[in-house]
Amino acid sequence: NDDILARVLARRSWMSGRFNDVLTLFAQPDLGIRGTNSEILVYRALALLGQGKNDEVKTIIDAFAKREGDFRAAAWGPVLQDLIADPQPTPADRLTTIEKALTEATNDPVLLVFQGDALERLGRLGDARASWEKASTSSLALGWVQPWLKRANLALAQGRPLAAVQAAIPAMRIAPRSMGVFSTYFRSNVALIEAGYGDQVNGDILLSTANRIDDELALSEQTPDIKNFRENILPGRVLLTSRVRGGDQARNTLEKGLNALGELSPEALGELFQIAQRENIDADTILLPRMDKAEGMTPRTGLARASSLFKQGKRDEAIALLRENHDKAPAEQKKSWLRAQAAFAESANLPDAKGNW
């Protein structure tokens, strides 16, 4: 009937990121006890939150408080209240609210994703993954990319590239033109190649696709989203170029990318340096000055400097650089410098690697 169609339309519109459609289609909801269906009001409230219209969200929360016996109103009222609270509740308190809501609206995919987000902030990554997995397979979440994307990014961060690819593939089917989705899909496949599963990925086609997208975006206005996307895929493009077309071409890709993007984040520069080291790409002279400018002498740039000195045959200078910076580092940074020492010792086959770890 019309009520079911309206609920599906509200859900699908919000899950596909068409928040304005939700607000336009349901512009004047009936907030009475037997008025507009609570599910529609939930998605309207979530769309309003994205626009910072907390006062309008509050009117929906107040309406939910009067809808006795409505499981969805009972579940979502406190969750929405947490979302507009100032100050915001702690992750632990938010998790308590969401878990109570899930006893009312069992298997609500949006609540499950929120639960996973709260669990991730608490460091409970295995539980977060379970929540996102449950959300992604819900019949109410068909066409919603977020739970798949969260699964893929977590797997990538945990060094599980096969699981990352398996979650990124459905995300690509749902949103093939999304920069965020392609970035995760691309980086997951690159990680799979690095992990020794190159036979499962056509690196040449993957590289050609990434290069074509980057070339197209280079012609557009360099908005923060576009620049961030191009920065995210640059390390993978450099690595794949090295594997498919050789070190000289990889260095050209790196240099061209650096010139086009200007300042890069310390994370991207560190990843590029590590790839250059592993692939024997001669890039110290173009990366080290940028890393120094971006970070100063941190454990990451210290490791980069030490690796460069070691390549020049200056083993003792490299060891001294890391040890001196560890000795003078504040207490909260000493473990990071120890990890840098250990990583260097391991890469240089020094006997004290295991002790540092």
PDB file of N, CA and C in Angstrom, residues 138-216:
ATOM      1  N   SER A 138      21.346  -7.191   5.959  1.00  0.00           N
ATOM      2  CA  SER A 138      19.941  -6.983   6.271  1.00  0.00           C
ATOM      3  C   SER A 138      19.146  -6.701   4.997  1.00  0.00           C
ATOM      4  N   SER A 139      17.957  -7.280   4.908  1.00  0.00           N
ATOM      5  CA  SER A 139      17.095  -7.021   3.752  1.00  0.00           C
ATOM      6  C   SER A 139      16.640  -5.567   3.711  1.00  0.00           C
ATOM      7  N   LEU A 140      16.714  -4.870   4.849  1.00  0.00           N
ATOM      8  CA  LEU A 140      16.326  -3.462   4.905  1.00  0.00           C
ATOM      9  C   LEU A 140      17.455  -2.535   4.456  1.00  0.00           C
ATOM     10  N   ALA A 141      18.635  -3.091   4.172  1.00  0.00           N
ATOM     11  CA  ALA A 141      19.789  -2.268   3.800  1.00  0.00           C
ATOM     12  C   ALA A 141      20.231  -2.512   2.363  1.00  0.00           C
ATOM     13  N   LEU A 142      19.344  -3.055   1.542  1.00  0.00           N
ATOM     14  CA  LEU A 142      19.703  -3.280   0.144  1.00  0.00           C
ATOM     15  C   LEU A 142      20.026  -1.945  -0.527  1.00  0.00           C
ATOM     16  N   GLY A 143      21.182  -1.892  -1.177  1.00  0.00           N
ATOM     17  CA  GLY A 143      21.575  -0.658  -1.845  1.00  0.00           C
ATOM     18  C   GLY A 143      22.242   0.359  -0.946  1.00  0.00           C
ATOM     19  N   TRP A 144      22.512   0.002   0.312  1.00  0.00           N
ATOM     20  CA  TRP A 144      23.198   0.924   1.236  1.00  0.00           C
ATOM     21  C   TRP A 144      24.667   0.559   1.283  1.00  0.00           C
ATOM     22  N   VAL A 145      25.515   1.495   0.902  1.00  0.00           N
ATOM     23  CA  VAL A 145      26.936   1.192   0.756  1.00  0.00           C
ATOM     24  C   VAL A 145      27.699   1.262   2.072  1.00  0.00           C
ATOM     25  N   GLN A 146      27.213   2.049   3.039  1.00  0.00           N
ATOM     26  CA  GLN A 146      28.013   2.342   4.230  1.00  0.00           C
ATOM     27  C   GLN A 146      28.479   1.115   5.016  1.00  0.00           C
ATOM     28  N   PRO A 147      27.616   0.137   5.344  1.00  0.00           N
ATOM     29  CA  PRO A 147      28.134  -1.001   6.122  1.00  0.00           C
ATOM     30  C   PRO A 147      29.200  -1.785   5.374  1.00  0.00           C
ATOM     31  N   TRP A 148      29.055  -1.922   4.048  1.00  0.00           N
ATOM     32  CA  TRP A 148      30.087  -2.614   3.267  1.00  0.00           C
ATOM     33  C   TRP A 148      31.394  -1.832   3.286  1.00  0.00           C
ATOM     34  N   LEU A 149      31.284  -0.520   3.157  1.00  0.00           N
ATOM     35  CA  LEU A 149      32.482   0.320   3.130  1.00  0.00           C
ATOM     36  C   LEU A 149      33.197   0.293   4.476  1.00  0.00           C
ATOM     37  N   LYS A 150      32.440   0.321   5.555  1.00  0.00           N
ATOM     38  CA  LYS A 150      33.036   0.262   6.892  1.00  0.00           C
ATOM     39  C   LYS A 150      33.740  -1.083   7.097  1.00  0.00           C
ATOM     40  N   ARG A 151      33.122  -2.162   6.643  1.00  0.00           N
ATOM     41  CA  ARG A 151      33.760  -3.479   6.741  1.00  0.00           C
ATOM     42  C   ARG A 151      35.076  -3.500   5.974  1.00  0.00           C
ATOM     43  N   ALA A 152      35.056  -2.965   4.759  1.00  0.00           N
ATOM     44  CA  ALA A 152      36.257  -2.991   3.920  1.00  0.00           C
ATOM     45  C   ALA A 152      37.377  -2.154   4.531  1.00  0.00           C
ATOM     46  N   ASN A 153      37.055  -0.953   4.992  1.00  0.00           N
ATOM     47  CA  ASN A 153      38.088  -0.075   5.554  1.00  0.00           C
ATOM     48  C   ASN A 153      38.675  -0.644   6.839  1.00  0.00           C
ATOM     49  N   LEU A 154      37.837  -1.286   7.655  1.00  0.00           N
ATOM     50  CA  LEU A 154      38.367  -1.902   8.877  1.00  0.00           C
ATOM     51  C   LEU A 154      39.297  -3.054   8.530  1.00  0.00           C
ATOM     52  N   ALA A 155      38.875  -3.893   7.592  1.00  0.00           N
ATOM     53  CA  ALA A 155      39.723  -5.021   7.190  1.00  0.00           C
ATOM     54  C   ALA A 155      41.048  -4.523   6.622  1.00  0.00           C
ATOM     55  N   LEU A 156      40.993  -3.451   5.854  1.00  0.00           N
ATOM     56  CA  LEU A 156      42.216  -2.877   5.286  1.00  0.00           C
ATOM     57  C   LEU A 156      43.133  -2.372   6.395  1.00  0.00           C
ATOM     58  N   ALA A 157      42.558  -1.676   7.374  1.00  0.00           N
ATOM     59  CA  ALA A 157      43.358  -1.151   8.487  1.00  0.00           C
ATOM     60  C   ALA A 157      43.954  -2.264   9.336  1.00  0.00           C
ATOM     61  N   GLN A 158      43.280  -3.412   9.383  1.00  0.00           N
ATOM     62  CA  GLN A 158      43.753  -4.543  10.193  1.00  0.00           C
ATOM     63  C   GLN A 158      44.705  -5.452   9.416  1.00  0.00           C
ATOM     64  N   GLY A 159      45.018  -5.106   8.176  1.00  0.00           N
ATOM     65  CA  GLY A 159      45.921  -5.941   7.382  1.00  0.00           C
ATOM     66  C   GLY A 159      45.282  -7.220   6.898  1.00  0.00           C
ATOM     67  N   ARG A 160      43.966  -7.166   6.590  1.00  0.00           N
ATOM     68  CA  ARG A 160      43.257  -8.324   6.055  1.00  0.00           C
ATOM     69  C   ARG A 160      42.759  -7.978   4.650  1.00  0.00           C
ATOM     70  N   PRO A 161      43.664  -7.924   3.669  1.00  0.00           N
ATOM     71  CA  PRO A 161      43.279  -7.421   2.339  1.00  0.00           C
ATOM     72  C   PRO A 161      42.242  -8.265   1.625  1.00  0.00           C
ATOM     73  N   LEU A 162      42.264  -9.595   1.837  1.00  0.00           N
ATOM     74  CA  LEU A 162      41.276 -10.430   1.161  1.00  0.00           C
ATOM     75  C   LEU A 162      39.870 -10.100   1.653  1.00  0.00           C
ATOM     76  N   ALA A 163      39.716  -9.946   2.966  1.00  0.00           N
ATOM     77  CA  ALA A 163      38.414  -9.569   3.526  1.00  0.00           C
ATOM     78  C   ALA A 163      38.022  -8.166   3.058  1.00  0.00           C
ATOM     79  N   ALA A 164      39.015  -7.279   2.930  1.00  0.00           N
ATOM     80  CA  ALA A 164      38.730  -5.920   2.452  1.00  0.00           C
ATOM     81  C   ALA A 164      38.181  -5.948   1.033  1.00  0.00           C
ATOM     82  N   VAL A 165      38.805  -6.734   0.167  1.00  0.00           N
ATOM     83  CA  VAL A 165      38.340  -6.834  -1.219  1.00  0.00           C
ATOM     84  C   VAL A 165      36.944  -7.447  -1.270  1.00  0.00           C
ATOM     85  N   GLN A 166      36.718  -8.475  -0.459  1.00  0.00           N
ATOM     86  CA  GLN A 166      35.410  -9.140  -0.465  1.00  0.00           C
ATOM     87  C   GLN A 166      34.291  -8.197  -0.038  1.00  0.00           C
ATOM     88  N   ALA A 167      34.596  -7.227   0.830  1.00  0.00           N
ATOM     89  CA  ALA A 167      33.583  -6.243   1.220  1.00  0.00           C
ATOM     90  C   ALA A 167      33.524  -5.078   0.239  1.00  0.00           C
ATOM     91  N   ALA A 168      34.646  -4.758  -0.399  1.00  0.00           N
ATOM     92  CA  ALA A 168      34.676  -3.621  -1.324  1.00  0.00           C
ATOM     93  C   ALA A 168      33.960  -3.927  -2.631  1.00  0.00           C
ATOM     94  N   ILE A 169      33.918  -5.184  -3.037  1.00  0.00           N
ATOM     95  CA  ILE A 169      33.252  -5.545  -4.305  1.00  0.00           C
ATOM     96  C   ILE A 169      31.759  -5.214  -4.266  1.00  0.00           C
ATOM     97  N   PRO A 170      31.002  -5.637  -3.229  1.00  0.00           N
ATOM     98  CA  PRO A 170      29.596  -5.226  -3.175  1.00  0.00           C
ATOM     99  C   PRO A 170      29.435  -3.703  -3.099  1.00  0.00           C
ATOM    100  N   ALA A 171      30.356  -3.033  -2.395  1.00  0.00           N
ATOM    101  CA  ALA A 171      30.281  -1.572  -2.317  1.00  0.00           C
ATOM    102  C   ALA A 171      30.416  -0.948  -3.705  1.00  0.00           C
ATOM    103  N   MET A 172      31.305  -1.490  -4.533  1.00  0.00           N
ATOM    104  CA  MET A 172      31.478  -0.988  -5.897  1.00  0.00           C
ATOM    105  C   MET A 172      30.235  -1.241  -6.740  1.00  0.00           C
ATOM    106  N   ARG A 173      29.591  -2.380  -6.520  1.00  0.00           N
ATOM    107  CA  ARG A 173      28.359  -2.661  -7.273  1.00  0.00           C
ATOM    108  C   ARG A 173      27.265  -1.655  -6.920  1.00  0.00           C
ATOM    109  N   ILE A 174      27.211  -1.271  -5.652  1.00  0.00           N
ATOM    110  CA  ILE A 174      26.177  -0.345  -5.188  1.00  0.00           C
ATOM    111  C   ILE A 174      26.468   1.079  -5.645  1.00  0.00           C
ATOM    112  N   ALA A 175      27.727   1.508  -5.531  1.00  0.00           N
ATOM    113  CA  ALA A 175      28.080   2.909  -5.830  1.00  0.00           C
ATOM    114  C   ALA A 175      29.339   2.969  -6.686  1.00  0.00           C
ATOM    115  N   PRO A 176      29.238   2.554  -7.957  1.00  0.00           N
ATOM    116  CA  PRO A 176      30.439   2.467  -8.804  1.00  0.00           C
ATOM    117  C   PRO A 176      31.072   3.815  -9.129  1.00  0.00           C
ATOM    118  N   ARG A 177      30.339   4.904  -8.964  1.00  0.00           N
ATOM    119  CA  ARG A 177      30.881   6.221  -9.301  1.00  0.00           C
ATOM    120  C   ARG A 177      31.321   7.016  -8.066  1.00  0.00           C
ATOM    121  N   SER A 178      31.277   6.386  -6.917  1.00  0.00           N
ATOM    122  CA  SER A 178      31.684   7.064  -5.684  1.00  0.00           C
ATOM    123  C   SER A 178      33.202   7.064  -5.559  1.00  0.00           C
ATOM    124  N   MET A 179      33.784   8.240  -5.323  1.00  0.00           N
ATOM    125  CA  MET A 179      35.231   8.327  -5.148  1.00  0.00           C
ATOM    126  C   MET A 179      35.678   7.567  -3.905  1.00  0.00           C
ATOM    127  N   GLY A 180      34.903   7.693  -2.820  1.00  0.00           N
ATOM    128  CA  GLY A 180      35.274   7.006  -1.589  1.00  0.00           C
ATOM    129  C   GLY A 180      35.256   5.502  -1.745  1.00  0.00           C
ATOM    130  N   VAL A 181      34.274   5.002  -2.466  1.00  0.00           N
ATOM    131  CA  VAL A 181      34.171   3.555  -2.675  1.00  0.00           C
ATOM    132  C   VAL A 181      35.301   3.067  -3.576  1.00  0.00           C
ATOM    133  N   PHE A 182      35.566   3.781  -4.673  1.00  0.00           N
ATOM    134  CA  PHE A 182      36.645   3.328  -5.553  1.00  0.00           C
ATOM    135  C   PHE A 182      37.989   3.379  -4.835  1.00  0.00           C
ATOM    136  N   SER A 183      38.202   4.411  -4.023  1.00  0.00           N
ATOM    137  CA  SER A 183      39.457   4.511  -3.283  1.00  0.00           C
ATOM    138  C   SER A 183      39.667   3.286  -2.404  1.00  0.00           C
ATOM    139  N   THR A 184      38.621   2.879  -1.683  1.00  0.00           N
ATOM    140  CA  THR A 184      38.734   1.694  -0.819  1.00  0.00           C
ATOM    141  C   THR A 184      38.927   0.432  -1.646  1.00  0.00           C
ATOM    142  N   TYR A 185      38.167   0.295  -2.727  1.00  0.00           N
ATOM    143  CA  TYR A 185      38.293  -0.869  -3.613  1.00  0.00           C
ATOM    144  C   TYR A 185      39.711  -0.946  -4.195  1.00  0.00           C
ATOM    145  N   PHE A 186      40.219   0.176  -4.653  1.00  0.00           N
ATOM    146  CA  PHE A 186      41.550   0.218  -5.254  1.00  0.00           C
ATOM    147  C   PHE A 186      42.629  -0.119  -4.230  1.00  0.00           C
ATOM    148  N   ARG A 187      42.577   0.533  -3.067  1.00  0.00           N
ATOM    149  CA  ARG A 187      43.603   0.295  -2.049  1.00  0.00           C
ATOM    150  C   ARG A 187      43.541  -1.129  -1.517  1.00  0.00           C
ATOM    151  N   SER A 188      42.343  -1.707  -1.445  1.00  0.00           N
ATOM    152  CA  SER A 188      42.211  -3.092  -0.982  1.00  0.00           C
ATOM    153  C   SER A 188      42.879  -4.052  -1.957  1.00  0.00           C
ATOM    154  N   ASN A 189      42.677  -3.828  -3.244  1.00  0.00           N
ATOM    155  CA  ASN A 189      43.298  -4.691  -4.253  1.00  0.00           C
ATOM    156  C   ASN A 189      44.813  -4.519  -4.296  1.00  0.00           C
ATOM    157  N   VAL A 190      45.285  -3.291  -4.111  1.00  0.00           N
ATOM    158  CA  VAL A 190      46.732  -3.067  -4.052  1.00  0.00           C
ATOM    159  C   VAL A 190      47.326  -3.806  -2.850  1.00  0.00           C
ATOM    160  N   ALA A 191      46.639  -3.731  -1.711  1.00  0.00           N
ATOM    161  CA  ALA A 191      47.111  -4.445  -0.517  1.00  0.00           C
ATOM    162  C   ALA A 191      47.123  -5.945  -0.746  1.00  0.00           C
ATOM    163  N   LEU A 192      46.153  -6.434  -1.510  1.00  0.00           N
ATOM    164  CA  LEU A 192      46.112  -7.865  -1.818  1.00  0.00           C
ATOM    165  C   LEU A 192      47.320  -8.264  -2.660  1.00  0.00           C
ATOM    166  N   ILE A 193      47.683  -7.426  -3.604  1.00  0.00           N
ATOM    167  CA  ILE A 193      48.876  -7.684  -4.423  1.00  0.00           C
ATOM    168  C   ILE A 193      50.125  -7.684  -3.549  1.00  0.00           C
ATOM    169  N   GLU A 194      50.224  -6.691  -2.656  1.00  0.00           N
ATOM    170  CA  GLU A 194      51.388  -6.610  -1.763  1.00  0.00           C
ATOM    171  C   GLU A 194      51.482  -7.824  -0.847  1.00  0.00           C
ATOM    172  N   ALA A 195      50.330  -8.402  -0.501  1.00  0.00           N
ATOM    173  CA  ALA A 195      50.315  -9.561   0.400  1.00  0.00           C
ATOM    174  C   ALA A 195      50.661 -10.858  -0.317  1.00  0.00           C
ATOM    175  N   GLY A 196      50.921 -10.772  -1.618  1.00  0.00           N
ATOM    176  CA  GLY A 196      51.343 -11.962  -2.352  1.00  0.00           C
ATOM    177  C   GLY A 196      50.248 -12.657  -3.136  1.00  0.00           C
ATOM    178  N   TYR A 197      49.099 -11.961  -3.290  1.00  0.00           N
ATOM    179  CA  TYR A 197      47.987 -12.553  -4.036  1.00  0.00           C
ATOM    180  C   TYR A 197      47.815 -11.879  -5.392  1.00  0.00           C
ATOM    181  N   GLY A 198      48.924 -11.539  -6.020  1.00  0.00           N
ATOM    182  CA  GLY A 198      48.875 -10.846  -7.298  1.00  0.00           C
ATOM    183  C   GLY A 198      48.171 -11.619  -8.385  1.00  0.00           C
ATOM    184  N   ASP A 199      48.139 -12.945  -8.258  1.00  0.00           N
ATOM    185  CA  ASP A 199      47.473 -13.759  -9.274  1.00  0.00           C
ATOM    186  C   ASP A 199      45.963 -13.585  -9.246  1.00  0.00           C
ATOM    187  N   GLN A 200      45.427 -12.990  -8.170  1.00  0.00           N
ATOM    188  CA  GLN A 200      43.988 -12.793  -8.061  1.00  0.00           C
ATOM    189  C   GLN A 200      43.541 -11.410  -8.538  1.00  0.00           C
ATOM    190  N   VAL A 201      44.486 -10.577  -8.934  1.00  0.00           N
ATOM    191  CA  VAL A 201      44.171  -9.206  -9.333  1.00  0.00           C
ATOM    192  C   VAL A 201      44.861  -8.911 -10.660  1.00  0.00           C
ATOM    193  N   ASN A 202      44.140  -8.315 -11.596  1.00  0.00           N
ATOM    194  CA  ASN A 202      44.751  -7.859 -12.843  1.00  0.00           C
ATOM    195  C   ASN A 202      45.304  -6.461 -12.599  1.00  0.00           C
ATOM    196  N   GLY A 203      46.577  -6.409 -12.209  1.00  0.00           N
ATOM    197  CA  GLY A 203      47.191  -5.138 -11.835  1.00  0.00           C
ATOM    198  C   GLY A 203      47.220  -4.133 -12.965  1.00  0.00           C
ATOM    199  N   ASP A 204      47.394  -4.599 -14.200  1.00  0.00           N
ATOM    200  CA  ASP A 204      47.464  -3.686 -15.342  1.00  0.00           C
ATOM    201  C   ASP A 204      46.134  -2.968 -15.545  1.00  0.00           C
ATOM    202  N   ILE A 205      45.028  -3.715 -15.503  1.00  0.00           N
ATOM    203  CA  ILE A 205      43.706  -3.111 -15.680  1.00  0.00           C
ATOM    204  C   ILE A 205      43.383  -2.183 -14.506  1.00  0.00           C
ATOM    205  N   LEU A 206      43.716  -2.621 -13.305  1.00  0.00           N
ATOM    206  CA  LEU A 206      43.460  -1.804 -12.114  1.00  0.00           C
ATOM    207  C   LEU A 206      44.222  -0.485 -12.201  1.00  0.00           C
ATOM    208  N   LEU A 207      45.477  -0.550 -12.618  1.00  0.00           N
ATOM    209  CA  LEU A 207      46.293   0.654 -12.750  1.00  0.00           C
ATOM    210  C   LEU A 207      45.737   1.569 -13.832  1.00  0.00           C
ATOM    211  N   SER A 208      45.376   0.999 -14.972  1.00  0.00           N
ATOM    212  CA  SER A 208      44.841   1.809 -16.072  1.00  0.00           C
ATOM    213  C   SER A 208      43.572   2.533 -15.656  1.00  0.00           C
ATOM    214  N   THR A 209      42.711   1.841 -14.894  1.00  0.00           N
ATOM    215  CA  THR A 209      41.472   2.461 -14.419  1.00  0.00           C
ATOM    216  C   THR A 209      41.772   3.617 -13.476  1.00  0.00           C
ATOM    217  N   ALA A 210      42.683   3.389 -12.532  1.00  0.00           N
ATOM    218  CA  ALA A 210      43.032   4.441 -11.569  1.00  0.00           C
ATOM    219  C   ALA A 210      43.665   5.635 -12.274  1.00  0.00           C
ATOM    220  N   ASN A 211      44.543   5.379 -13.236  1.00  0.00           N
ATOM    221  CA  ASN A 211      45.192   6.472 -13.974  1.00  0.00           C
ATOM    222  C   ASN A 211      44.176   7.275 -14.772  1.00  0.00           C
ATOM    223  N   ARG A 212      43.219   6.576 -15.395  1.00  0.00           N
ATOM    224  CA  ARG A 212      42.198   7.278 -16.186  1.00  0.00           C
ATOM    225  C   ARG A 212      41.350   8.179 -15.288  1.00  0.00           C
ATOM    226  N   ILE A 213      40.951   7.657 -14.120  1.00  0.00           N
ATOM    227  CA  ILE A 213      40.151   8.464 -13.199  1.00  0.00           C
ATOM    228  C   ILE A 213      40.944   9.666 -12.708  1.00  0.00           C
ATOM    229  N   ASP A 214      42.216   9.443 -12.384  1.00  0.00           N
ATOM    230  CA  ASP A 214      43.053  10.547 -11.906  1.00  0.00           C
ATOM    231  C   ASP A 214      43.224  11.601 -12.991  1.00  0.00           C
ATOM    232  N   ASP A 215      43.426  11.176 -14.231  1.00  0.00           N
ATOM    233  CA  ASP A 215      43.569  12.131 -15.336  1.00  0.00           C
ATOM    234  C   ASP A 215      42.302  12.958 -15.523  1.00  0.00           C
ATOM    235  N   GLU A 216      41.141  12.311 -15.405  1.00  0.00           N
ATOM    236  CA  GLU A 216      39.873  13.024 -15.545  1.00  0.00           C
ATOM    237  C   GLU A 216      39.680  14.038 -14.420  1.00  0.00           C
TER     238      GLU A 216
END
